[in-house]
Amino acid sequence: MQTELALHHWRFGQVLAERLCAGILRISGYTDIQPQAPLGGPDGKKDILVRRDGKCYIAAAYFPTTVSSFTEIREKYKSDLLGVKANKADGFVFLVNQHLTVGERAKLLALGGPHDEIFNVERMRAALDDPRGYGLRLEFLRIPMSPEEQVAFFNTDQQDRIQRLLRDGLKDEEVAARLPTVARLDSSLIKLLHGAMFENYCLSEGSSDFVVPRVRGGRIRAMQTYVVDAEGEGELLHVGLPPEQLEDALASLFGRWRHAYAEAVGADREVVLRTLAWFHHGFVSIMPFPDGNGRVARLILDQAAFELCRRGVAADLTTDRPAYFAALRAADAGDLNPLVERLRAALIG
């Protein structure tokens, strides 16, 4: 909360805002970071020039000291977006210390190209409250590290060095065996994960004296399952696969996922997003468990996104339920684009 408030009520001026944004981009995987004119003067529609995955990006920082409306943010976004064409860049990164919903972020991203990104206040907070961001948080927001955070900061730095050594020293034939657990998902692992999440989950029914288990953690469902719009008029949103098809469907999905994950490692951001969207849709469509399918799917999605593109996925991916289910229905019909765009807008970290 302290980090979010310090960002949202920014009091340190444009110079430090641009320098903070440059640091956030650095810990978020961007390289060759070049602030253009942080001390004032014309910058040619480019606060910061950065690179990632062989592409050049224009980055713009918008840190108003009071709450801005979405209309004001959109106008600033459109103005700074002109720098992409003016500087022959491949994409645009917009950093703003304001709250933006997934829907609002999607509207802004639709104004530009497929490689554009938005760091809103929540995404920047997540980056600065991560061990890799503690140093920036201390320098620019004057928020000291607790003893526990100091340990995490130095441990993370050490682990990053170890991971680089391992990655650089691996031979091709060793890569598959060293892929993380999410890359090697199968039915047994997904049951273990669900069991760990719902081991003691119960739901009171009828009265406070009668409590029955609603979810048997780690057990594939034996009954037909439906998703109904509880917030509307009870519309049937989705029908899960029949129980007798679940094991085969999961085996097929995870088999394809292991190949797709390996191909997505080091791939372009668009390839990663489509891979994640495809798998997320596939899993929630199967609905292997009597309950908790969405929570398991979001946990896997968040971890896989972090591993493949160093970004987490905000919980508000599914907050707008009508838009989320509309994206899933579009994917049912073979169109992943709406789900990809929601996922792109929900990336944080």
mmCIF file of N, CA and C in Angstrom, residues 27-30 52 117 119 123 127 130 132 156 160 163 167 269 272 276 302-313 347-349:
data_model
loop_
_atom_site.group_PDB
_atom_site.id
_atom_site.type_symbol
_atom_site.label_atom_id
_atom_site.label_comp_id
_atom_site.label_asym_id
_atom_site.label_seq_id
_atom_site.Cartn_x
_atom_site.Cartn_y
_atom_site.Cartn_z
ATOM 1 N N ILE A 27 14.625 -3.608 -14.781
ATOM 2 C CA ILE A 27 14.356 -4.838 -14.033
ATOM 3 C C ILE A 27 13.228 -5.644 -14.659
ATOM 4 N N SER A 28 12.560 -5.067 -15.659
ATOM 5 C CA SER A 28 11.485 -5.779 -16.349
ATOM 6 C C SER A 28 11.944 -6.423 -17.653
ATOM 7 N N GLY A 29 13.256 -6.403 -17.898
ATOM 8 C CA GLY A 29 13.782 -7.126 -19.047
ATOM 9 C C GLY A 29 14.193 -6.288 -20.236
ATOM 10 N N TYR A 30 14.025 -4.970 -20.160
ATOM 11 C CA TYR A 30 14.458 -4.103 -21.254
ATOM 12 C C TYR A 30 15.945 -3.797 -21.112
ATOM 13 N N ARG A 52 14.350 -4.556 -26.504
ATOM 14 C CA ARG A 52 14.082 -5.880 -25.961
ATOM 15 C C ARG A 52 13.788 -6.830 -27.110
ATOM 16 N N GLU A 117 3.130 -1.936 -24.627
ATOM 17 C CA GLU A 117 2.900 -2.354 -23.246
ATOM 18 C C GLU A 117 2.516 -1.159 -22.391
ATOM 19 N N PHE A 119 2.501 0.062 -18.281
ATOM 20 C CA PHE A 119 2.807 -0.106 -16.862
ATOM 21 C C PHE A 119 1.918 0.874 -16.107
ATOM 22 N N ARG A 123 0.989 -2.324 -11.826
ATOM 23 C CA ARG A 123 2.115 -3.076 -12.381
ATOM 24 C C ARG A 123 3.443 -2.518 -11.872
ATOM 25 N N ALA A 127 6.340 -4.405 -9.474
ATOM 26 C CA ALA A 127 7.763 -4.449 -9.812
ATOM 27 C C ALA A 127 8.618 -3.925 -8.666
ATOM 28 N N ASP A 130 8.800 -6.212 -5.563
ATOM 29 C CA ASP A 130 9.525 -7.450 -5.800
ATOM 30 C C ASP A 130 10.978 -7.238 -5.347
ATOM 31 N N ARG A 132 13.702 -7.593 -6.733
ATOM 32 C CA ARG A 132 14.535 -6.912 -7.736
ATOM 33 C C ARG A 132 14.270 -5.404 -7.780
ATOM 34 N N THR A 156 17.884 -12.951 -3.949
ATOM 35 C CA THR A 156 17.411 -12.899 -5.329
ATOM 36 C C THR A 156 18.539 -12.550 -6.276
ATOM 37 N N ASP A 160 19.810 -14.970 -9.242
ATOM 38 C CA ASP A 160 19.864 -14.525 -10.635
ATOM 39 C C ASP A 160 21.222 -14.858 -11.255
ATOM 40 N N GLN A 163 21.344 -18.599 -11.881
ATOM 41 C CA GLN A 163 20.525 -18.979 -13.038
ATOM 42 C C GLN A 163 21.213 -18.622 -14.343
ATOM 43 N N ARG A 167 22.110 -21.316 -17.118
ATOM 44 C CA ARG A 167 21.563 -21.170 -18.469
ATOM 45 C C ARG A 167 22.676 -21.141 -19.509
ATOM 46 N N ARG A 269 7.079 -12.075 -27.908
ATOM 47 C CA ARG A 269 6.016 -11.886 -26.936
ATOM 48 C C ARG A 269 4.656 -12.340 -27.481
ATOM 49 N N VAL A 272 4.290 -16.050 -27.156
ATOM 50 C CA VAL A 272 4.074 -16.422 -25.761
ATOM 51 C C VAL A 272 2.631 -16.150 -25.356
ATOM 52 N N LEU A 276 -0.072 -18.925 -24.086
ATOM 53 C CA LEU A 276 -0.717 -18.856 -22.782
ATOM 54 C C LEU A 276 -2.231 -18.805 -22.915
ATOM 55 N N ASP A 302 -0.387 -17.468 -14.310
ATOM 56 C CA ASP A 302 0.498 -16.469 -13.699
ATOM 57 C C ASP A 302 1.933 -16.979 -13.649
ATOM 58 N N GLN A 303 2.119 -18.231 -13.236
ATOM 59 C CA GLN A 303 3.466 -18.789 -13.143
ATOM 60 C C GLN A 303 4.095 -18.952 -14.520
ATOM 61 N N ALA A 304 3.327 -19.460 -15.482
ATOM 62 C CA ALA A 304 3.858 -19.656 -16.836
ATOM 63 C C ALA A 304 4.224 -18.323 -17.481
ATOM 64 N N ALA A 305 3.409 -17.290 -17.254
ATOM 65 C CA ALA A 305 3.709 -15.967 -17.809
ATOM 66 C C ALA A 305 4.999 -15.418 -17.219
ATOM 67 N N PHE A 306 5.191 -15.642 -15.924
ATOM 68 C CA PHE A 306 6.416 -15.163 -15.293
ATOM 69 C C PHE A 306 7.635 -15.881 -15.853
ATOM 70 N N GLU A 307 7.506 -17.190 -16.073
ATOM 71 C CA GLU A 307 8.639 -17.965 -16.575
ATOM 72 C C GLU A 307 8.967 -17.629 -18.027
ATOM 73 N N LEU A 308 7.939 -17.394 -18.829
ATOM 74 C CA LEU A 308 8.156 -17.223 -20.270
ATOM 75 C C LEU A 308 8.420 -15.777 -20.674
ATOM 76 N N CYS A 309 7.879 -14.812 -19.924
ATOM 77 C CA CYS A 309 8.120 -13.413 -20.324
ATOM 78 C C CYS A 309 8.361 -12.491 -19.137
ATOM 79 N N ARG A 310 8.677 -13.083 -17.980
ATOM 80 C CA ARG A 310 9.021 -12.308 -16.784
ATOM 81 C C ARG A 310 7.917 -11.341 -16.388
ATOM 82 N N ARG A 311 6.669 -11.736 -16.604
ATOM 83 C CA ARG A 311 5.521 -10.927 -16.214
ATOM 84 C C ARG A 311 4.530 -11.810 -15.471
ATOM 85 N N GLY A 312 3.910 -11.264 -14.426
ATOM 86 C CA GLY A 312 2.804 -11.953 -13.807
ATOM 87 C C GLY A 312 1.511 -11.568 -14.498
ATOM 88 N N VAL A 313 0.406 -12.130 -14.042
ATOM 89 C CA VAL A 313 -0.907 -11.808 -14.599
ATOM 90 C C VAL A 313 -1.784 -11.284 -13.470
ATOM 91 N N LEU A 347 -1.020 -8.154 -17.947
ATOM 92 C CA LEU A 347 0.353 -8.469 -17.543
ATOM 93 C C LEU A 347 0.872 -7.442 -16.550
ATOM 94 N N ILE A 348 1.551 -7.907 -15.519
ATOM 95 C CA ILE A 348 2.140 -7.026 -14.525
ATOM 96 C C ILE A 348 3.551 -7.499 -14.213
ATOM 97 N N GLY A 349 4.319 -6.677 -13.507
ATOM 98 C CA GLY A 349 5.648 -7.085 -13.063
ATOM 99 C C GLY A 349 6.757 -6.545 -13.924
#
